[in-house]
Amino acid sequence: NSGDMARRLHTAIKDVAGAILDSGHPVAKWPVMAQIATANAEALQHYVLGDEATLVSGQVALKEYEQAVILDPSFVLARFRMAELYCRQGGQRQCYDLLTIAGQQESRLPHLERLRLSLDFAALGGDPAAQRRCLAKLLAAFPRDTAARNELALLLSLSSDPAAAVQVVQQGLDLDPEDFSLLNQMVYSTAMAGDNVAWRKASDRYIELHPSDHNALDTRGETLYLLGNNEEALSTFRKLLEVDPGFSG
């Protein structure tokens, strides 16, 4: 937990360094590993609290990351997390400024975040072609980054290359055949490709593999609605509301 993380920071880094570094390297080299994060235990505690709060409250997460940066102004990873939160919340100016600062110390970011840095700049610049290139590069390094895979599939569909979108999603399903978000994306991708048989098959599979996930029915209804099949869409939504009357979608 966050308390243990802060308390054990220095010991943990020394232990990991001792396990992976050549025994001939001086022990004095171990703090280099802390440069990706921070050697300030209190700053790290706020960072971990920020991570824990991200899915619950973006504002709380921002405050924790801000406190981490106040305690350690060189904590680039915390600045990067703040930037992405601002982007999600519509604070484009703050996002750009923080990304620019992070970019000046890019070497202190982990590999995934370095790849996301370029992607975030492309998104801020409204350049979908650059976004697609950045996402393809990211997936080459992290093929199980499902969020990035779904984002690339959507961009490909919107760029009039729906066949490539379907292929991108299928590559993800080859790795994780029951991933609910990929199954969901396959319904939309095949529908946008104009393959009526394929999207219905994809929808059936999503419902079959995740019968308790009511979003599977919602996705089917929405796809029918978007394709202009209003009567079947209404029937699907009514069925969804029968099994889950409080479903907000």
C-alpha positions as YAML, in Angstrom:
chain: A
units: angstrom
residues:
- id: 1
  name: ASN
  ca: [0.00, 0.00, 0.00]
- id: 2
  name: SER
  ca: [1.01, 3.63, -0.23]
- id: 3
  name: GLY
  ca: [2.43, 3.76, 3.30]
- id: 4
  name: ASP
  ca: [4.65, 0.75, 2.75]
- id: 5
  name: MET
  ca: [5.72, 2.09, -0.65]
- id: 6
  name: ALA
  ca: [7.08, 5.26, 0.86]
- id: 7
  name: ARG
  ca: [8.66, 3.55, 3.87]
- id: 8
  name: ARG
  ca: [10.47, 0.89, 1.86]
- id: 9
  name: LEU
  ca: [11.55, 2.93, -1.15]
- id: 10
  name: HIS
  ca: [15.28, 3.04, -0.47]
- id: 11
  name: THR
  ca: [15.55, -0.59, 0.61]
- id: 12
  name: ALA
  ca: [13.60, -1.80, -2.40]
- id: 13
  name: ILE
  ca: [15.74, 0.07, -4.90]
- id: 14
  name: LYS
  ca: [18.93, -1.24, -3.30]
- id: 15
  name: ASP
  ca: [17.60, -4.81, -3.36]
- id: 16
  name: VAL
  ca: [16.58, -4.62, -7.03]
- id: 17
  name: ALA
  ca: [19.85, -2.97, -8.00]
- id: 18
  name: GLY
  ca: [21.83, -5.64, -6.17]
- id: 19
  name: ALA
  ca: [19.93, -8.34, -8.05]
- id: 20
  name: ILE
  ca: [20.45, -7.00, -11.56]
- id: 21
  name: LEU
  ca: [23.72, -5.07, -11.53]
- id: 22
  name: ASP
  ca: [27.10, -6.69, -12.03]
- id: 23
  name: SER
  ca: [28.77, -7.28, -8.67]
- id: 24
  name: GLY
  ca: [31.73, -5.27, -9.89]
- id: 25
  name: HIS
  ca: [29.61, -2.09, -10.03]
- id: 26
  name: PRO
  ca: [30.00, 0.17, -7.01]
- id: 27
  name: VAL
  ca: [26.99, 0.31, -4.69]
- id: 28
  name: ALA
  ca: [27.02, 4.09, -5.14]
- id: 29
  name: LYS
  ca: [25.42, 3.58, -8.58]
- id: 30
  name: TRP
  ca: [22.10, 2.36, -7.15]
- id: 31
  name: PRO
  ca: [20.31, 5.76, -6.92]
- id: 32
  name: VAL
  ca: [20.33, 5.98, -10.74]
- id: 33
  name: MET
  ca: [17.37, 3.59, -10.67]
- id: 34
  name: ALA
  ca: [15.40, 6.12, -8.64]
- id: 35
  name: GLN
  ca: [15.68, 8.72, -11.40]
- id: 36
  name: ILE
  ca: [12.65, 7.32, -13.21]
- id: 37
  name: ALA
  ca: [10.60, 7.99, -10.09]
- id: 38
  name: THR
  ca: [11.96, 9.92, -7.10]
- id: 39
  name: ALA
  ca: [14.24, 9.34, -4.16]
- id: 40
  name: ASN
  ca: [11.93, 11.49, -2.04]
- id: 41
  name: ALA
  ca: [9.81, 9.05, -0.05]
- id: 42
  name: GLU
  ca: [7.10, 11.58, 0.78]
- id: 43
  name: ALA
  ca: [6.80, 12.65, -2.86]
- id: 44
  name: LEU
  ca: [6.48, 9.01, -3.88]
- id: 45
  name: GLN
  ca: [3.73, 8.50, -1.31]
- id: 46
  name: HIS
  ca: [1.71, 11.33, -2.86]
- id: 47
  name: TYR
  ca: [2.35, 9.87, -6.32]
- id: 48
  name: VAL
  ca: [1.01, 6.46, -5.28]
- id: 49
  name: LEU
  ca: [-2.03, 8.10, -3.65]
- id: 50
  name: GLY
  ca: [-2.58, 9.93, -6.94]
- id: 51
  name: ASP
  ca: [-2.49, 6.66, -8.86]
- id: 52
  name: GLU
  ca: [-4.96, 5.14, -6.42]
- id: 53
  name: ALA
  ca: [-7.32, 8.10, -6.86]
- id: 54
  name: THR
  ca: [-7.18, 8.27, -10.66]
- id: 55
  name: LEU
  ca: [-10.16, 5.98, -11.29]
- id: 56
  name: VAL
  ca: [-12.21, 7.55, -8.50]
- id: 57
  name: SER
  ca: [-11.55, 11.30, -8.66]
- id: 58
  name: GLY
  ca: [-9.40, 13.10, -11.19]
- id: 59
  name: GLN
  ca: [-9.33, 16.20, -9.00]
- id: 60
  name: VAL
  ca: [-8.03, 14.28, -5.99]
- id: 61
  name: ALA
  ca: [-5.42, 12.59, -8.18]
- id: 62
  name: LEU
  ca: [-4.29, 15.96, -9.55]
- id: 63
  name: LYS
  ca: [-3.82, 17.36, -6.04]
- id: 64
  name: GLU
  ca: [-1.71, 14.36, -5.02]
- id: 65
  name: TYR
  ca: [0.48, 14.60, -8.13]
- id: 66
  name: GLU
  ca: [0.85, 18.35, -7.62]
- id: 67
  name: GLN
  ca: [2.02, 17.76, -4.06]
- id: 68
  name: ALA
  ca: [4.53, 15.18, -5.32]
- id: 69
  name: VAL
  ca: [5.96, 17.74, -7.75]
- id: 70
  name: ILE
  ca: [6.14, 20.41, -5.03]
- id: 71
  name: LEU
  ca: [8.18, 18.02, -2.88]
- id: 72
  name: ASP
  ca: [10.38, 16.98, -5.82]
- id: 73
  name: PRO
  ca: [10.27, 19.42, -8.78]
- id: 74
  name: SER
  ca: [12.34, 16.95, -10.83]
- id: 75
  name: PHE
  ca: [9.68, 14.20, -10.50]
- id: 76
  name: VAL
  ca: [8.96, 14.06, -14.25]
- id: 77
  name: LEU
  ca: [6.66, 11.04, -14.10]
- id: 78
  name: ALA
  ca: [4.31, 12.89, -11.73]
- id: 79
  name: ARG
  ca: [4.21, 15.86, -14.14]
- id: 80
  name: PHE
  ca: [3.39, 13.50, -17.00]
- id: 81
  name: ARG
  ca: [0.50, 11.96, -15.03]
- id: 82
  name: MET
  ca: [-0.80, 15.48, -14.33]
- id: 83
  name: ALA
  ca: [-0.58, 16.34, -18.02]
- id: 84
  name: GLU
  ca: [-2.68, 13.36, -19.10]
- id: 85
  name: LEU
  ca: [-5.27, 14.09, -16.43]
- id: 86
  name: TYR
  ca: [-5.56, 17.68, -17.65]
- id: 87
  name: CYS
  ca: [-5.96, 16.41, -21.22]
- id: 88
  name: ARG
  ca: [-8.86, 14.16, -20.17]
- id: 89
  name: GLN
  ca: [-10.52, 17.00, -18.27]
- id: 90
  name: GLY
  ca: [-10.26, 19.54, -21.07]
- id: 91
  name: GLY
  ca: [-7.34, 21.53, -19.71]
- id: 92
  name: GLN
  ca: [-5.44, 21.60, -23.00]
- id: 93
  name: ARG
  ca: [-3.21, 24.56, -22.06]
- id: 94
  name: GLN
  ca: [-2.09, 22.96, -18.77]
- id: 95
  name: CYS
  ca: [-1.64, 19.63, -20.54]
- id: 96
  name: TYR
  ca: [0.59, 21.15, -23.22]
- id: 97
  name: ASP
  ca: [2.72, 23.06, -20.71]
- id: 98
  name: LEU
  ca: [3.27, 20.00, -18.52]
- id: 99
  name: LEU
  ca: [4.04, 17.76, -21.50]
- id: 100
  name: THR
  ca: [6.57, 20.32, -22.72]
- id: 101
  name: ILE
  ca: [8.33, 20.29, -19.35]
- id: 102
  name: ALA
  ca: [8.27, 16.49, -19.27]
- id: 103
  name: GLY
  ca: [9.66, 16.38, -22.79]
- id: 104
  name: GLN
  ca: [12.70, 18.35, -21.68]
- id: 105
  name: GLN
  ca: [13.59, 15.45, -19.36]
- id: 106
  name: GLU
  ca: [12.22, 12.64, -21.50]
- id: 107
  name: SER
  ca: [15.03, 10.26, -20.51]
- id: 108
  name: ARG
  ca: [13.58, 10.16, -16.99]
- id: 109
  name: LEU
  ca: [10.29, 8.71, -18.21]
- id: 110
  name: PRO
  ca: [9.70, 4.94, -18.48]
- id: 111
  name: HIS
  ca: [9.54, 3.49, -22.01]
- id: 112
  name: LEU
  ca: [5.74, 3.42, -22.21]
- id: 113
  name: GLU
  ca: [5.40, 7.03, -21.09]
- id: 114
  name: ARG
  ca: [8.04, 8.17, -23.58]
- id: 115
  name: LEU
  ca: [5.94, 6.62, -26.34]
- id: 116
  name: ARG
  ca: [2.79, 8.18, -24.93]
- id: 117
  name: LEU
  ca: [4.47, 11.60, -24.82]
- id: 118
  name: SER
  ca: [4.66, 11.73, -28.62]
- id: 119
  name: LEU
  ca: [1.11, 10.40, -28.86]
- id: 120
  name: ASP
  ca: [-0.24, 13.07, -26.52]
- id: 121
  name: PHE
  ca: [1.45, 15.85, -28.50]
- id: 122
  name: ALA
  ca: [-0.06, 14.43, -31.72]
- id: 123
  name: ALA
  ca: [-3.52, 14.38, -30.11]
- id: 124
  name: LEU
  ca: [-3.15, 17.97, -28.88]
- id: 125
  name: GLY
  ca: [-2.11, 19.01, -32.37]
- id: 126
  name: GLY
  ca: [-5.16, 17.38, -33.91]
- id: 127
  name: ASP
  ca: [-3.04, 15.20, -36.20]
- id: 128
  name: PRO
  ca: [-4.78, 11.80, -36.57]
- id: 129
  name: ALA
  ca: [-2.15, 10.50, -38.99]
- id: 130
  name: ALA
  ca: [0.59, 11.18, -36.41]
- id: 131
  name: GLN
  ca: [-1.60, 9.61, -33.73]
- id: 132
  name: ARG
  ca: [-1.92, 6.44, -35.79]
- id: 133
  name: ARG
  ca: [1.86, 6.27, -36.28]
- id: 134
  name: CYS
  ca: [2.50, 6.80, -32.56]
- id: 135
  name: LEU
  ca: [-0.07, 4.18, -31.57]
- id: 136
  name: ALA
  ca: [1.37, 1.64, -34.00]
- id: 137
  name: LYS
  ca: [4.83, 2.22, -32.52]
- id: 138
  name: LEU
  ca: [3.47, 1.92, -28.99]
- id: 139
  name: LEU
  ca: [1.70, -1.37, -29.78]
- id: 140
  name: ALA
  ca: [4.85, -2.79, -31.34]
- id: 141
  name: ALA
  ca: [6.51, -2.37, -27.95]
- id: 142
  name: PHE
  ca: [3.45, -3.07, -25.76]
- id: 143
  name: PRO
  ca: [1.08, -5.33, -27.74]
- id: 144
  name: ARG
  ca: [-1.18, -5.89, -24.72]
- id: 145
  name: ASP
  ca: [-1.93, -2.18, -24.23]
- id: 146
  name: THR
  ca: [-5.62, -2.67, -24.91]
- id: 147
  name: ALA
  ca: [-6.60, 0.99, -24.56]
- id: 148
  name: ALA
  ca: [-4.04, 1.98, -27.19]
- id: 149
  name: ARG
  ca: [-5.19, -0.85, -29.47]
- id: 150
  name: ASN
  ca: [-8.83, 0.23, -29.25]
- id: 151
  name: GLU
  ca: [-7.83, 3.85, -29.87]
- id: 152
  name: LEU
  ca: [-5.88, 2.89, -32.98]
- id: 153
  name: ALA
  ca: [-8.77, 0.76, -34.26]
- id: 154
  name: LEU
  ca: [-11.17, 3.68, -33.92]
- id: 155
  name: LEU
  ca: [-8.79, 6.07, -35.69]
- id: 156
  name: LEU
  ca: [-8.30, 3.59, -38.53]
- id: 157
  name: SER
  ca: [-12.06, 3.16, -38.92]
- id: 158
  name: LEU
  ca: [-12.53, 6.92, -39.05]
- id: 159
  name: SER
  ca: [-9.71, 7.24, -41.59]
- id: 160
  name: SER
  ca: [-11.62, 5.10, -44.09]
- id: 161
  name: ASP
  ca: [-9.40, 2.06, -43.45]
- id: 162
  name: PRO
  ca: [-11.87, -0.20, -41.61]
- id: 163
  name: ALA
  ca: [-10.19, -3.41, -42.76]
- id: 164
  name: ALA
  ca: [-6.99, -2.37, -40.98]
- id: 165
  name: ALA
  ca: [-9.04, -1.55, -37.87]
- id: 166
  name: VAL
  ca: [-10.51, -5.04, -37.80]
- id: 167
  name: GLN
  ca: [-7.03, -6.52, -38.21]
- id: 168
  name: VAL
  ca: [-5.67, -4.46, -35.29]
- id: 169
  name: VAL
  ca: [-8.47, -5.64, -33.00]
- id: 170
  name: GLN
  ca: [-8.06, -9.25, -34.13]
- id: 171
  name: GLN
  ca: [-4.36, -9.14, -33.31]
- id: 172
  name: GLY
  ca: [-5.31, -8.13, -29.79]
- id: 173
  name: LEU
  ca: [-7.88, -10.92, -29.53]
- id: 174
  name: ASP
  ca: [-5.25, -13.41, -30.69]
- id: 175
  name: LEU
  ca: [-3.34, -12.45, -27.53]
- id: 176
  name: ASP
  ca: [-6.34, -12.11, -25.19]
- id: 177
  name: PRO
  ca: [-9.35, -13.92, -26.75]
- id: 178
  name: GLU
  ca: [-11.78, -13.02, -23.94]
- id: 179
  name: ASP
  ca: [-10.83, -9.39, -23.34]
- id: 180
  name: PHE
  ca: [-14.19, -7.62, -23.03]
- id: 181
  name: SER
  ca: [-13.01, -4.26, -24.39]
- id: 182
  name: LEU
  ca: [-11.52, -5.86, -27.51]
- id: 183
  name: LEU
  ca: [-14.67, -7.92, -28.05]
- id: 184
  name: ASN
  ca: [-16.64, -4.70, -27.74]
- id: 185
  name: GLN
  ca: [-14.36, -2.90, -30.20]
- id: 186
  name: MET
  ca: [-14.64, -5.75, -32.69]
- id: 187
  name: VAL
  ca: [-18.41, -5.20, -32.89]
- id: 188
  name: TYR
  ca: [-17.94, -1.55, -33.80]
- id: 189
  name: SER
  ca: [-14.97, -2.14, -36.12]
- id: 190
  name: THR
  ca: [-16.69, -4.81, -38.19]
- id: 191
  name: ALA
  ca: [-19.87, -2.72, -38.33]
- id: 192
  name: MET
  ca: [-17.91, 0.32, -39.55]
- id: 193
  name: ALA
  ca: [-16.33, -1.98, -42.14]
- id: 194
  name: GLY
  ca: [-19.83, -2.69, -43.44]
- id: 195
  name: ASP
  ca: [-19.70, -6.43, -42.67]
- id: 196
  name: ASN
  ca: [-23.17, -7.25, -41.35]
- id: 197
  name: VAL
  ca: [-22.38, -10.94, -40.80]
- id: 198
  name: ALA
  ca: [-19.10, -10.24, -39.01]
- id: 199
  name: TRP
  ca: [-20.43, -7.63, -36.57]
- id: 200
  name: ARG
  ca: [-23.37, -9.83, -35.56]
- id: 201
  name: LYS
  ca: [-20.99, -12.73, -35.04]
- id: 202
  name: ALA
  ca: [-18.71, -10.49, -32.97]
- id: 203
  name: SER
  ca: [-21.69, -9.29, -30.92]
- id: 204
  name: ASP
  ca: [-22.86, -12.85, -30.30]
- id: 205
  name: ARG
  ca: [-19.40, -13.82, -29.11]
- id: 206
  name: TYR
  ca: [-19.17, -10.84, -26.75]
- id: 207
  name: ILE
  ca: [-22.55, -11.74, -25.21]
- id: 208
  name: GLU
  ca: [-21.63, -15.42, -25.01]
- id: 209
  name: LEU
  ca: [-18.28, -14.88, -23.30]
- id: 210
  name: HIS
  ca: [-19.51, -12.16, -20.91]
- id: 211
  name: PRO
  ca: [-23.19, -12.89, -20.20]
- id: 212
  name: SER
  ca: [-23.17, -10.73, -17.06]
- id: 213
  name: ASP
  ca: [-21.68, -7.73, -18.86]
- id: 214
  name: HIS
  ca: [-24.78, -5.76, -19.81]
- id: 215
  name: ASN
  ca: [-22.67, -3.44, -21.96]
- id: 216
  name: ALA
  ca: [-22.58, -6.29, -24.50]
- id: 217
  name: LEU
  ca: [-26.32, -5.83, -25.12]
- id: 218
  name: ASP
  ca: [-25.95, -2.05, -25.12]
- id: 219
  name: THR
  ca: [-23.23, -2.29, -27.78]
- id: 220
  name: ARG
  ca: [-25.48, -4.49, -29.90]
- id: 221
  name: GLY
  ca: [-28.38, -2.04, -29.57]
- id: 222
  name: GLU
  ca: [-26.21, 0.96, -30.33]
- id: 223
  name: THR
  ca: [-24.72, -0.70, -33.40]
- id: 224
  name: LEU
  ca: [-28.19, -1.51, -34.71]
- id: 225
  name: TYR
  ca: [-29.24, 2.09, -34.09]
- id: 226
  name: LEU
  ca: [-26.19, 3.52, -35.85]
- id: 227
  name: LEU
  ca: [-26.86, 1.25, -38.83]
- id: 228
  name: GLY
  ca: [-30.47, 2.47, -39.01]
- id: 229
  name: ASN
  ca: [-32.08, -0.76, -37.83]
- id: 230
  name: ASN
  ca: [-34.28, 1.07, -35.34]
- id: 231
  name: GLU
  ca: [-36.89, -1.61, -34.60]
- id: 232
  name: GLU
  ca: [-34.31, -4.26, -33.70]
- id: 233
  name: ALA
  ca: [-32.34, -1.65, -31.75]
- id: 234
  name: LEU
  ca: [-35.44, -0.80, -29.67]
- id: 235
  name: SER
  ca: [-36.08, -4.48, -29.05]
- id: 236
  name: THR
  ca: [-32.49, -4.95, -27.87]
- id: 237
  name: PHE
  ca: [-32.63, -1.94, -25.54]
- id: 238
  name: ARG
  ca: [-35.94, -3.13, -24.08]
- id: 239
  name: LYS
  ca: [-34.38, -6.53, -23.42]
- id: 240
  name: LEU
  ca: [-31.42, -4.82, -21.74]
- id: 241
  name: LEU
  ca: [-33.72, -2.78, -19.48]
- id: 242
  name: GLU
  ca: [-35.60, -5.94, -18.51]
- id: 243
  name: VAL
  ca: [-32.40, -7.55, -17.17]
- id: 244
  name: ASP
  ca: [-30.93, -4.31, -15.83]
- id: 245
  name: PRO
  ca: [-33.56, -1.58, -15.24]
- id: 246
  name: GLY
  ca: [-30.94, 0.82, -13.87]
- id: 247
  name: PHE
  ca: [-28.58, 0.61, -16.85]
- id: 248
  name: SER
  ca: [-27.66, 4.23, -17.52]
- id: 249
  name: GLY
  ca: [-26.80, 3.87, -21.20]
...
